[in-house]
Coordinates of C-alpha atoms and ligand atoms in Angstrom, one line a residue:
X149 CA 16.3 18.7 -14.3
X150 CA 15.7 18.5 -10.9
X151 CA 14.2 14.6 -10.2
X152 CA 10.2 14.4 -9.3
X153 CA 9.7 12.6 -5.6
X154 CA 7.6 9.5 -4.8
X155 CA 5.9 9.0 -1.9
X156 CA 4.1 6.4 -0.5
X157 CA 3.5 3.7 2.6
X158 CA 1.8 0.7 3.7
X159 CA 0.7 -0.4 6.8
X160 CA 2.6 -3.2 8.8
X161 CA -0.1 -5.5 9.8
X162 CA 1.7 -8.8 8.8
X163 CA -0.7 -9.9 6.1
X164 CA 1.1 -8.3 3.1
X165 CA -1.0 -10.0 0.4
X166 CA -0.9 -10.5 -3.2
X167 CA -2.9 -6.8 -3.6
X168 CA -0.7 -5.4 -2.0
X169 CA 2.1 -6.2 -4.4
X170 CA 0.6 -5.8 -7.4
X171 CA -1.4 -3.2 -7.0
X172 CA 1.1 -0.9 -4.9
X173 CA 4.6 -2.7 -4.3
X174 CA 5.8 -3.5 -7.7
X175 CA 5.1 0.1 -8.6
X176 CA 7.5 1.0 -5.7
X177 CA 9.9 -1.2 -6.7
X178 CA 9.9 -0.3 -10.4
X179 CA 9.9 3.8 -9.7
X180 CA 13.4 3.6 -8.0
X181 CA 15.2 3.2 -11.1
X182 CA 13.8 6.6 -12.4
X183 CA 12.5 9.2 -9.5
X184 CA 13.5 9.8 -5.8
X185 CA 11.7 7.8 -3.7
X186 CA 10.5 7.8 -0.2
X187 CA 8.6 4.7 1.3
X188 CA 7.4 4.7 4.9
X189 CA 6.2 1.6 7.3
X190 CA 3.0 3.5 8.4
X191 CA 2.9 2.5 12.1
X192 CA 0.8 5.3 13.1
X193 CA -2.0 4.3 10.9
X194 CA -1.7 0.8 11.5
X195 CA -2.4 1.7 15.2
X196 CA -5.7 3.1 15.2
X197 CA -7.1 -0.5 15.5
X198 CA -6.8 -2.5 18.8
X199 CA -3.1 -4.9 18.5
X200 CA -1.4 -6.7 20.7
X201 CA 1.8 -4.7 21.1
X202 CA 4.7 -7.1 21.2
X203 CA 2.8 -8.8 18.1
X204 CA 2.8 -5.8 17.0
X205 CA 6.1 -4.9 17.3
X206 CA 7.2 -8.0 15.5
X207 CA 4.8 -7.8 12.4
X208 CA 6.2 -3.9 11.9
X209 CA 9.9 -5.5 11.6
X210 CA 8.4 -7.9 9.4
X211 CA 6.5 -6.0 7.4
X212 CA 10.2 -3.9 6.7
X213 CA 12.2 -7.0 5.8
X214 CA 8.9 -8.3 3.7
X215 CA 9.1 -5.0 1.8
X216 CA 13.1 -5.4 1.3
X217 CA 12.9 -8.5 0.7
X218 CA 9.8 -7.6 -2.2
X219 CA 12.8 -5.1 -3.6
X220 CA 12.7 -1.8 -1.7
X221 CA 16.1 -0.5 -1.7
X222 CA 16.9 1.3 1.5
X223 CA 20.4 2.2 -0.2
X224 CA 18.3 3.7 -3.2
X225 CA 15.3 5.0 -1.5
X226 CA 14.3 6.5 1.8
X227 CA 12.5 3.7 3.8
X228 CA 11.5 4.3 7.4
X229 CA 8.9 3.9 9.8
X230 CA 6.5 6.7 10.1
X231 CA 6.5 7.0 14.0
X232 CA 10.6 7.7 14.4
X233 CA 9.5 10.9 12.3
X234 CA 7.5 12.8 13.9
X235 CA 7.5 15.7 11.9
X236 CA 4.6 13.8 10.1
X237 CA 2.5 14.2 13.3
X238 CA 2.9 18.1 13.6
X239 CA 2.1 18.6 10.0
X240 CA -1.2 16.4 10.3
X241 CA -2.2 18.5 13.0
X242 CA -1.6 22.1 11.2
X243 CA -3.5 20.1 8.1
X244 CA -6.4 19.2 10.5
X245 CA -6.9 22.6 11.1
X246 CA -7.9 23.0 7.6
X247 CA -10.0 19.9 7.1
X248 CA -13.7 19.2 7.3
X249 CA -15.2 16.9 9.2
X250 CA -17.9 17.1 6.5
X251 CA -15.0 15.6 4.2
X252 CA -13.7 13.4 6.9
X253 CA -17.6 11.8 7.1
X254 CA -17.4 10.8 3.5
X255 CA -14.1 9.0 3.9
X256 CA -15.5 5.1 2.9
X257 CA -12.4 3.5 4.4
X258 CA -13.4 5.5 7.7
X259 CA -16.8 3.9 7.2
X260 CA -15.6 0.4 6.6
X261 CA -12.9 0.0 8.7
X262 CA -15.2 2.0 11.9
X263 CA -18.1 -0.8 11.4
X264 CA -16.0 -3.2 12.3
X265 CA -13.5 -2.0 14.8
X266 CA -15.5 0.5 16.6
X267 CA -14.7 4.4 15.8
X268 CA -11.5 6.3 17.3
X269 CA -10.0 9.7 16.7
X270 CA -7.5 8.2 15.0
X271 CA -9.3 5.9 12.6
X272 CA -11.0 9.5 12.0
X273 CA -8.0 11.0 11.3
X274 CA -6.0 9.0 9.4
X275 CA -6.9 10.3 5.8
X276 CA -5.3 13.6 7.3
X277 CA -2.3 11.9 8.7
X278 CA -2.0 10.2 4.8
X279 CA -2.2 13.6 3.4
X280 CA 0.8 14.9 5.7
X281 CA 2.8 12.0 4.7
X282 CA 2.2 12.8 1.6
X283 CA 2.9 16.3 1.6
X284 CA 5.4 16.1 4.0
X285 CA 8.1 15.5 1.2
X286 CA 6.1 17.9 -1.5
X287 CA 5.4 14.1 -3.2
X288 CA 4.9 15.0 -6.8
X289 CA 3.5 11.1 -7.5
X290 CA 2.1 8.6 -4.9
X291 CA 1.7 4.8 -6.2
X292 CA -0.9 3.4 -4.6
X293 CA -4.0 0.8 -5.6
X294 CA -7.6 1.8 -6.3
X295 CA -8.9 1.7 -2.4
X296 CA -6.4 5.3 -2.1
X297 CA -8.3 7.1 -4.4
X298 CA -10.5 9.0 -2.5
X299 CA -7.3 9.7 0.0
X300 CA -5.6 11.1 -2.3
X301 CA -8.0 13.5 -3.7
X302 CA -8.2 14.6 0.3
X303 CA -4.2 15.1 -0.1
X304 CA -5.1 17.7 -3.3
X305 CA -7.6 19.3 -1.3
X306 CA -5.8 20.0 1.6
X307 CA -2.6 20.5 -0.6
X308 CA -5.1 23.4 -2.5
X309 CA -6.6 24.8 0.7
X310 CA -3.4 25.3 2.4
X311 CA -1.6 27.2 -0.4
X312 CA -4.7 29.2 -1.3
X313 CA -4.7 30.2 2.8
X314 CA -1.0 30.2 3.4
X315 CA 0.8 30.7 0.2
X316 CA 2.2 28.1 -2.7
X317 CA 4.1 25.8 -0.5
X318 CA 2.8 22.5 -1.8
X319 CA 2.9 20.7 -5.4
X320 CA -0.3 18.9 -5.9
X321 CA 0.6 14.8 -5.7
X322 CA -0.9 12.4 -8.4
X323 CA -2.1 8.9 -7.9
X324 CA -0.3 6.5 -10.1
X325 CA -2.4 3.6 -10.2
X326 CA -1.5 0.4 -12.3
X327 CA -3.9 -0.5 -15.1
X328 CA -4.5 -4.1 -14.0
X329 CA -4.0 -5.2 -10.7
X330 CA -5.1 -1.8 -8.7
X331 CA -7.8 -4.0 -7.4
X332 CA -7.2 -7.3 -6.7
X333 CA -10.4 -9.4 -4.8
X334 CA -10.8 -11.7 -2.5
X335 CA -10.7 -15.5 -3.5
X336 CA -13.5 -15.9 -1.5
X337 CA -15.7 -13.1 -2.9
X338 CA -14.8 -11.9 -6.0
X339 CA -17.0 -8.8 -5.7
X340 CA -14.6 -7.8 -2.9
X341 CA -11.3 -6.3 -2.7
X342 CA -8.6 -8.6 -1.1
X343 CA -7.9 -7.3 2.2
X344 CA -5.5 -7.4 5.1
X345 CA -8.8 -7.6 7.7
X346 CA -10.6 -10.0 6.1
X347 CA -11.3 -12.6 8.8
X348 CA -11.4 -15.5 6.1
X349 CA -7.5 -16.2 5.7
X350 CA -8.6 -18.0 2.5
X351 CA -9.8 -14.9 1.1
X352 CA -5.8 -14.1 0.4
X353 CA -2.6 -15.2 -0.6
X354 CA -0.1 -13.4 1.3
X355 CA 3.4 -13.0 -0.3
X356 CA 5.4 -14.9 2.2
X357 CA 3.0 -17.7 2.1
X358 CA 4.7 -21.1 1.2
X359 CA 4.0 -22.9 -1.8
X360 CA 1.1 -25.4 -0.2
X361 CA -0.8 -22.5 1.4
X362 CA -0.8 -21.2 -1.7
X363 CA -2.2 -23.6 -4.0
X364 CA -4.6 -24.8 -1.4
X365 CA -5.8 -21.5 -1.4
X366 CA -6.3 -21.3 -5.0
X367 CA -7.6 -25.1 -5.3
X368 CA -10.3 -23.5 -2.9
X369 CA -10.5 -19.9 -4.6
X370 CA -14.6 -19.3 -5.8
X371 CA -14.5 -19.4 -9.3
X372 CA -18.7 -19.9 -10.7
X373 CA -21.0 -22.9 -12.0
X374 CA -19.6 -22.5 -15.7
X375 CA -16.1 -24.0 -17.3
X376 CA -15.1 -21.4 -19.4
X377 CA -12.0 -19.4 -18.7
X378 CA -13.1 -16.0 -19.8
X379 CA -12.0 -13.1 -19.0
X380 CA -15.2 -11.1 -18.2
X381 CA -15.2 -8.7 -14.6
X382 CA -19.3 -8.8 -15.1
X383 CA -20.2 -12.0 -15.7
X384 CA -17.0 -14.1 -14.1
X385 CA -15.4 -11.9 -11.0
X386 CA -13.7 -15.0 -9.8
X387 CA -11.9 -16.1 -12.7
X388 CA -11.0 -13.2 -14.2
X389 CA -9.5 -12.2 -10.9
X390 CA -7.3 -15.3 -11.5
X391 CA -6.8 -14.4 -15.1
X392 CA -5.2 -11.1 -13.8
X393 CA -3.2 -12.6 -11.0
X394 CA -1.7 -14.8 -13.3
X395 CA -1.0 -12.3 -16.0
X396 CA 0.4 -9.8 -14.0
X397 CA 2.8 -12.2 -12.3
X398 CA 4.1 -14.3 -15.5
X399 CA 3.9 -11.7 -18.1
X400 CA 2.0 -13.7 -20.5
X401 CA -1.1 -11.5 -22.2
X402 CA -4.9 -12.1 -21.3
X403 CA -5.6 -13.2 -24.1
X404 CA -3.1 -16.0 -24.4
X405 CA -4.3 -17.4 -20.8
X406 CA -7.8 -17.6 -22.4
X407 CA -6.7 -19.4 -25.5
X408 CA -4.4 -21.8 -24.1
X409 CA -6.8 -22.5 -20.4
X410 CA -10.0 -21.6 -22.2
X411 CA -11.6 -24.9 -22.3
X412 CA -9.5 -27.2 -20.3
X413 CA -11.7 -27.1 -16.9
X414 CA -10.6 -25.0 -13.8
X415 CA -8.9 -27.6 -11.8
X416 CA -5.9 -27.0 -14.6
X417 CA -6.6 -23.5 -14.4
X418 CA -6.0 -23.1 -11.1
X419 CA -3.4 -25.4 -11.0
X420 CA -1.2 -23.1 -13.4
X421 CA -2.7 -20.2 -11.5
X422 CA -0.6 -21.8 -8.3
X423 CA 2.5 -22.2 -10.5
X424 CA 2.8 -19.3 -11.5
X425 CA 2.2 -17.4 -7.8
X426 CA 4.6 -19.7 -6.0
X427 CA 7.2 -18.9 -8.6
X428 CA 6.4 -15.2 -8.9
X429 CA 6.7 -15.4 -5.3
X430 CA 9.4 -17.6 -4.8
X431 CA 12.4 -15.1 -5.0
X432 CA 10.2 -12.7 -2.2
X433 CA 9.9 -15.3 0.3
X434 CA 13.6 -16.9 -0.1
X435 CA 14.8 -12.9 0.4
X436 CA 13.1 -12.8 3.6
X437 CA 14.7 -15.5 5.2
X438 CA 18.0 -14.7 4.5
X439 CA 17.9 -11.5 5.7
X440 CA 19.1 -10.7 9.6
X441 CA 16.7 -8.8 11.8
X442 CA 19.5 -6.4 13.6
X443 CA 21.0 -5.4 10.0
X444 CA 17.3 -4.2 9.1
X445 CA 16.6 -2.8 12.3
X446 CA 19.4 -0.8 11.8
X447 CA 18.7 0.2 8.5
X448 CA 15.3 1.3 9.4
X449 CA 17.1 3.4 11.9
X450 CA 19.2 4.8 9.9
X451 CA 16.4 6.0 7.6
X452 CA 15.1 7.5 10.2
X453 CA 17.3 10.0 11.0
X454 CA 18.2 10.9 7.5
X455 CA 13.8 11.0 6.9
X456 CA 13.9 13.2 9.6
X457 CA 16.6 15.8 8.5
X458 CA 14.6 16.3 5.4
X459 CA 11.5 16.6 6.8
X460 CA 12.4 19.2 9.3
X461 CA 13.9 21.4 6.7
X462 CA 10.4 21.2 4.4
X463 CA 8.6 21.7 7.9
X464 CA 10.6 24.8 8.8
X465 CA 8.7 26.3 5.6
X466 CA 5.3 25.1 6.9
X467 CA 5.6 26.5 10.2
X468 CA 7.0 30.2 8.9
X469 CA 4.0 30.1 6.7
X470 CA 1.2 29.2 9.5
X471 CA 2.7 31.9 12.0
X472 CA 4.5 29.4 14.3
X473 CA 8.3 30.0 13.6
X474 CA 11.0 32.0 15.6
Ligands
LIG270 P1 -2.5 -0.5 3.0 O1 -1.4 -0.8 3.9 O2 -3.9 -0.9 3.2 O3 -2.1 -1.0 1.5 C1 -0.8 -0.8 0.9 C2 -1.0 -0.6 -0.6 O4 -1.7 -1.7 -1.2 C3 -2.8 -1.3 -1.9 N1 -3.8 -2.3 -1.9 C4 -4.3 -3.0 -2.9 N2 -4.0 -2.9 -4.3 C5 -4.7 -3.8 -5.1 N3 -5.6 -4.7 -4.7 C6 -5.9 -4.8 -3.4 N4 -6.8 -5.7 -3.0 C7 -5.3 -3.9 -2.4 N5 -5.3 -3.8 -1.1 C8 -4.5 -2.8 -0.8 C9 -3.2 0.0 -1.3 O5 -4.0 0.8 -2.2 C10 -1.9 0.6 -0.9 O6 -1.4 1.3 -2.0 N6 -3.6 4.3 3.8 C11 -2.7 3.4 3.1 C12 -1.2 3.6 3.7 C13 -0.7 5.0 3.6 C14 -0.3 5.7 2.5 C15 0.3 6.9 2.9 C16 -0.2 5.3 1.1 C17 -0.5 5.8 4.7 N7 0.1 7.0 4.3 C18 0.7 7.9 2.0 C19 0.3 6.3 0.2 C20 0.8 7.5 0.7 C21 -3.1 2.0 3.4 O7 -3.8 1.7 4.3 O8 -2.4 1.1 2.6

């Protein structure tokens, strides 16, 4: 049986938090062993807010050796950054052609993200751009956290509308979202997801922060004016954000946190909370440093062109169908 491919991407802004990892990375990293997998340093999206380009620059090499270095496998999977393929471009545009700007308006990260940074094209755009990505490769499964929900149901829509119009050409993609840790919050404000943007650097741990960045941050993380550690999303977002961290990064059950940290006051809490990031961490972060920046570079280049081999020969289907070959 023919394997199923995974798609997915994140964006290189150089904050690649805790989130991040568990909600989407670890997913990645896992679904290697089993599927054929394609995972993309999203540049183009990353660019639709203002950057400093030679920051820039750097924080997209970065972000490739932070993901390497988290346990993508450029030998195993197909790892690349979105812009050297531009074959994702030209079928965003074909797919624009099909979307609503009705459905674009409803977009909430469009609404978020166009508060605060002022609205673009491309900020209005990108859930089309994710969709191409996406369907670019005929992704069967996308791993992803909770915020890439409503993207994704975009992706089936336009993946629906286009065969319906054109003919079958595309498989219709499914989220695979983890059970715990899809939706990690901010430290800060536990009724918020953790995010890249936040202003507040104390809102996140990111995974290439050293050990006392880390458990400052967590000595300072909001927890609420009881002692208990419960696990309880309702009545105690911060802790039982910390609960999940924890669990998700030592392996040890919810319950078992509860019983042994239940009673002993959140300064020990916390303090076990920090353990077990900087270890879970530990192995990321020593990765990174010994990795060599031209050997990546040229790694990412070499993904590249092999991305864009296999994307021209899916693309060469697209166009035929739309009317635009020969
Ligand atoms: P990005 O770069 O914001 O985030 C990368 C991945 O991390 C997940 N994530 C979280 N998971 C749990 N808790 C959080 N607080 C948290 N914050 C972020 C995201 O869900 C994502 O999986 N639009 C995408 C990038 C993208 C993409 C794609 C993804 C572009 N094209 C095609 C999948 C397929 C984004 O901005 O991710």
């Amino acid at each position: 049986m023919e394997r199923k491919t995974v798609f997915s991407g994140l964006q290189p802004t150089g904050n690649i938090h805790i989130g991040n990892y568990l909600g989407a990375l670890r997913n990645w990293v896992k679904l290697q062993d089993e599927y054929d997998c394609i995972y993309c340093v999203v540049d183009l999206h990353a660019i639709t807010v203002p950057l400093d380009p030679t920051q820039f620059n750097r924080d997209r090499l970065d972000a490739a050796k932070a993901l390497i270095a988290a346990g993508v496998d450029p030998e195993r999977s197909l790892f690349y950054y979105q812009s050297q393929v531009p074959q994702h471009t030209e079928l965003a545009w074909i797919l624009g052609t099909i979307t609503g700007t009705g459905q674009l308006n409803r977009m909430t990260q469009f609404k978020d993200k166009s508060d605060r940074a002022g609205s673009n094209l491309g900020l209005y755009s990108y859930p089309v751009l994710m969709a191409a990505d996406i369907l670019l490769y005929r992704a069967d499964a996308v791993p992803v956290g909770e915020d890439q929900k409503q993207h994704l149901e975009l992706t089936r829509d336009l993946a629906e509308r286009f065969n319906h119009r054109f003919g079958d050409e595309f498989p219709m993609p499914e989220p695979i979202i983890p059970e715990k840790g899809a939706r990690v919050m901010s430290l800060q404000d536990p009724t918020a997801k953790m995010s890249k943007s936040d202003p507040d650097e104390n809102s996140r741990i990111l995974i290439l922060d050293d050990p006392d960045t880390i458990r400052k941050r967590l000595k300072r993380a909001v927890t609420d004016s009881e002692t208990e550690v419960r696990y309880d999303w309702a009545a105690k977002p911060g802790v039982t954000n910390l609960i999940e961290i924890m669990s998700l990064l030592t392996g040890e059950s919810v319950q078992s946190i509860e019983t042994e940290y239940g009673t002993g006051g959140y300064g020990t809490f916390k303090d076990a909370v920090a353990d077990a990031v900087v270890a879970g961490l530990a192995p990321i972060r020593s990765a990174f440093r010994e990795m060599d920046d031209a050997e990546v570079a040229r790694l990412m280049q070499r993904g590249a062109l092999d991305a864009r081999t296999r994307a021209e020969g899916f693309q060469q289907a697209v166009r035929k169908r739309v009317g635009l070959a020969g």
